[in-house]
Short mmCIF file of C-alpha atoms in Angstrom, two decimals:
data_model
loop_
_atom_site.label_atom_id
_atom_site.label_comp_id
_atom_site.label_asym_id
_atom_site.label_seq_id
_atom_site.Cartn_x
_atom_site.Cartn_y
_atom_site.Cartn_z
CA UNK G 1 200.46 108.89 -179.55
CA UNK G 2 200.32 108.43 -175.68
CA UNK G 3 196.91 106.66 -176.19
CA UNK G 4 198.74 103.80 -177.96
CA UNK G 5 200.95 103.08 -174.98
CA UNK G 6 199.66 100.11 -173.11
CA UNK G 7 200.27 101.32 -169.49
CA UNK G 8 199.49 97.87 -168.02
CA UNK G 9 202.64 96.56 -169.87
CA UNK G 10 204.92 99.10 -168.09
CA UNK G 11 207.52 97.45 -166.07
CA UNK G 12 207.89 98.45 -162.39
CA UNK G 13 211.09 97.71 -160.22
CA UNK G 14 210.03 95.94 -157.04
CA UNK G 15 212.31 94.33 -154.33
CA UNK G 16 215.16 94.12 -156.66
CA UNK G 17 213.06 92.53 -159.45
CA UNK G 18 210.76 93.59 -162.01
CA UNK G 19 207.06 93.28 -162.45
CA UNK G 20 204.31 94.60 -164.72
CA UNK G 21 202.25 97.59 -163.56
CA UNK G 22 199.18 95.49 -164.11
CA UNK G 23 200.27 93.01 -161.54
CA UNK G 24 200.43 95.78 -158.77
CA UNK G 25 197.74 98.22 -159.83
CA UNK G 26 194.41 97.93 -161.54
CA UNK G 27 194.60 100.01 -164.90
CA UNK G 28 191.47 101.51 -166.34
CA UNK G 29 191.07 103.53 -169.55
CA UNK G 30 188.62 106.40 -169.93
CA UNK G 31 187.97 108.40 -173.15
CA UNK G 32 188.66 111.75 -171.67
CA UNK G 33 189.07 113.77 -168.53
CA UNK G 34 185.48 115.04 -168.90
CA UNK G 35 184.11 111.44 -168.98
CA UNK G 36 186.21 110.57 -165.97
CA UNK G 37 184.85 113.50 -164.01
CA UNK G 38 181.36 112.39 -164.97
CA UNK G 39 181.97 108.88 -163.91
CA UNK G 40 183.38 110.06 -160.54
CA UNK G 41 180.49 112.37 -159.79
CA UNK G 42 177.62 110.19 -161.05
CA UNK G 43 175.52 108.23 -158.56
CA UNK G 44 175.47 104.92 -160.24
CA UNK G 45 174.50 101.88 -158.31
CA UNK G 46 176.98 99.23 -157.49
CA UNK G 47 177.83 96.88 -160.40
CA UNK G 48 175.08 94.41 -161.19
CA UNK G 49 175.76 90.90 -159.76
CA UNK G 50 173.17 89.26 -162.06
CA UNK G 51 173.81 86.71 -164.64
CA UNK G 52 174.82 86.63 -168.25
CA UNK G 53 173.45 87.78 -171.60
CA UNK G 54 175.23 86.95 -174.91
CA UNK G 55 174.57 87.87 -178.36
CA UNK G 56 175.82 85.88 -181.23
CA UNK G 57 175.36 84.43 -184.78
CA UNK G 58 173.56 87.40 -186.04
CA UNK G 59 171.63 87.50 -189.29
CA UNK G 60 173.48 89.55 -191.90
CA UNK G 61 171.48 88.37 -194.94
CA UNK G 62 167.88 88.47 -193.88
CA UNK G 63 166.39 87.39 -197.35
CA UNK G 64 168.35 84.18 -197.29
CA UNK G 65 167.75 83.57 -193.48
CA UNK G 66 163.88 84.14 -194.02
CA UNK G 67 163.91 81.56 -197.14
CA UNK G 68 165.98 79.05 -195.06
CA UNK G 69 168.80 79.31 -197.49
CA UNK G 70 172.58 79.11 -196.62
CA UNK G 71 173.79 82.63 -195.79
CA UNK G 72 177.48 82.01 -196.13
CA UNK G 73 177.82 81.09 -199.92
CA UNK G 74 177.80 83.24 -201.78
CA UNK G 75 177.66 85.98 -199.14
CA UNK G 76 174.69 88.35 -199.26
CA UNK G 77 175.24 92.15 -199.36
CA UNK G 78 173.80 92.57 -195.84
CA UNK G 79 171.17 95.02 -194.79
CA UNK G 80 170.71 98.53 -195.98
CA UNK G 81 172.45 99.83 -192.98
CA UNK G 82 175.63 97.89 -193.68
CA UNK G 83 175.68 99.32 -197.20
CA UNK G 84 174.85 102.97 -196.04
CA UNK G 85 177.44 103.16 -193.26
CA UNK G 86 181.18 103.39 -193.65
CA UNK G 87 181.25 102.75 -197.39
CA UNK G 88 181.85 99.13 -196.76
CA UNK G 89 183.44 97.40 -199.74
CA UNK G 90 183.32 93.91 -198.05
CA UNK G 91 180.48 91.93 -196.71
CA UNK G 92 179.74 90.55 -193.18
CA UNK G 93 179.85 86.77 -193.26
CA UNK G 94 177.75 84.66 -190.89
CA UNK G 95 179.50 83.80 -187.62
CA UNK G 96 177.95 80.36 -187.01
CA UNK G 97 180.41 79.39 -184.43
CA UNK G 98 179.83 82.48 -182.35
CA UNK G 99 176.40 80.85 -181.37
CA UNK G 100 178.32 77.86 -179.90
CA UNK G 101 180.60 80.32 -178.09
CA UNK G 102 177.63 82.16 -176.51
CA UNK G 103 175.81 78.87 -175.53
CA UNK G 104 178.94 77.68 -173.91
CA UNK G 105 179.37 80.74 -171.79
CA UNK G 106 175.66 80.50 -170.83
CA UNK G 107 176.20 76.94 -169.82
CA UNK G 108 178.92 77.93 -167.46
CA UNK G 109 176.64 80.40 -165.73
CA UNK G 110 173.83 77.99 -165.49
CA UNK G 111 176.11 75.28 -163.98
CA UNK G 112 177.02 77.92 -161.31
CA UNK G 113 173.22 78.53 -160.62
CA UNK G 114 173.32 81.93 -162.25
CA UNK G 115 170.95 83.29 -164.75
CA UNK G 116 172.03 83.01 -168.38
CA UNK G 117 170.39 84.25 -171.66
CA UNK G 118 171.48 83.76 -175.17
CA UNK G 119 170.20 86.08 -178.05
CA UNK G 120 171.12 84.34 -181.30
CA UNK G 121 170.34 84.69 -185.07
CA UNK G 122 167.25 87.05 -185.49
CA UNK G 123 167.08 87.71 -181.69
CA UNK G 124 170.69 89.16 -181.64
CA UNK G 125 169.02 92.72 -182.10
CA UNK G 126 170.31 96.06 -181.40
CA UNK G 127 167.04 97.05 -179.78
CA UNK G 128 167.55 94.39 -176.99
CA UNK G 129 171.17 95.63 -176.39
CA UNK G 130 169.92 99.13 -175.88
CA UNK G 131 166.96 98.12 -173.62
CA UNK G 132 166.32 98.55 -169.99
CA UNK G 133 166.69 94.81 -169.26
CA UNK G 134 170.32 95.02 -169.94
CA UNK G 135 170.85 96.96 -166.55
CA UNK G 136 170.15 93.63 -164.73
CA UNK G 137 173.05 91.65 -166.31
CA UNK G 138 176.51 91.41 -164.71
CA UNK G 139 178.21 89.93 -167.71
CA UNK G 140 177.49 91.01 -171.29
CA UNK G 141 179.05 89.20 -174.24
CA UNK G 142 178.89 90.29 -177.92
CA UNK G 143 180.10 87.76 -180.32
CA UNK G 144 179.54 89.51 -183.81
CA UNK G 145 181.40 91.47 -186.37
CA UNK G 146 182.75 94.96 -185.43
CA UNK G 147 183.16 97.77 -187.98
CA UNK G 148 186.22 100.04 -187.73
CA UNK G 149 186.50 102.81 -190.28
CA UNK G 150 187.87 106.17 -190.09
CA UNK G 151 185.41 108.16 -187.94
CA UNK G 152 182.99 105.20 -187.53
CA UNK G 153 182.93 102.29 -185.11
CA UNK G 154 180.03 99.88 -184.55
CA UNK G 155 179.12 96.34 -183.50
CA UNK G 156 176.98 94.83 -186.22
CA UNK G 157 173.87 93.24 -184.84
CA UNK G 158 171.18 91.27 -186.79
CA UNK G 159 169.94 93.18 -189.90
CA UNK G 160 166.22 92.98 -189.77
CA UNK G 161 164.22 95.01 -192.01
CA UNK G 162 161.50 97.14 -190.37
CA UNK G 163 163.18 96.62 -186.86
CA UNK G 164 163.28 100.23 -185.98
CA UNK G 165 166.98 100.20 -185.37
CA UNK G 166 169.60 99.89 -188.04
CA UNK G 167 171.33 97.00 -186.44
CA UNK G 168 174.61 98.88 -185.87
CA UNK G 169 175.47 99.91 -182.23
CA UNK G 170 177.75 102.82 -182.81
CA UNK G 171 180.41 104.07 -180.51
CA UNK G 172 178.11 107.18 -179.79
CA UNK G 173 175.27 104.92 -178.90
CA UNK G 174 177.49 102.82 -176.59
CA UNK G 175 178.62 105.85 -174.84
CA UNK G 176 175.01 106.62 -173.91
CA UNK G 177 174.09 103.22 -172.61
CA UNK G 178 173.51 102.57 -168.93
CA UNK G 179 175.04 99.17 -168.58
CA UNK G 180 175.65 98.24 -164.91
CA UNK G 181 177.85 95.14 -165.58
CA UNK G 182 181.01 93.85 -164.09
CA UNK G 183 182.32 92.78 -167.58
CA UNK G 184 181.25 93.61 -171.10
#
C-alpha cells in the first residue's frame, strides 16, 4: 500500500506556510532496496549529454502495412507476440499522431543544435531499443502502446515477422538495459 503513496505530493511545513515535498527535495523511486544498493555501488558513467531518440507510430498489423493498406479500420489482430502474451482480448490500434509527436520533439533538439533521431513505423523496433547505440542518447522517448496485465508489463514496438525479437519490451528486459540517459 505504501508504494501507492505519491511522496512528492506530501505537504511540508516551511516558514509558517506549506509547500510540497517535491519543491524542496528531489524524489526518486527505486523498485527495491537491493536495486538501490546496486545503483549506489555500480560504476556507471555520468548521464549522457547526447541528443534525442524517439520511437513512434509502430506497425501493429504488418500484413496490411506491407500491402500499403489502412491499418486502422478494421483493426488487425497484431503480431503473434501480441496474441501470445497477456491473453489480450483487445487489439492495438495504430498511433499515427505519435509519429508527429516524435518528429516535433526531434525538431526541438535539432533547433538547439543537438542530435535527434526518429524511429517510426517499421523502424520502431525493439532490437534498436535494446542496442548499444542507445547508450549515447541523453533523451529517449517511447510513444507507443503499453501493456499492463497482472504479472505482465511491456512496451509494444513494431510487430515485424522474423525480426528476432518479439516486439514487446517487457519490464524484465527494461531492468537489464544499460541506458545512460537523463530522461526516458
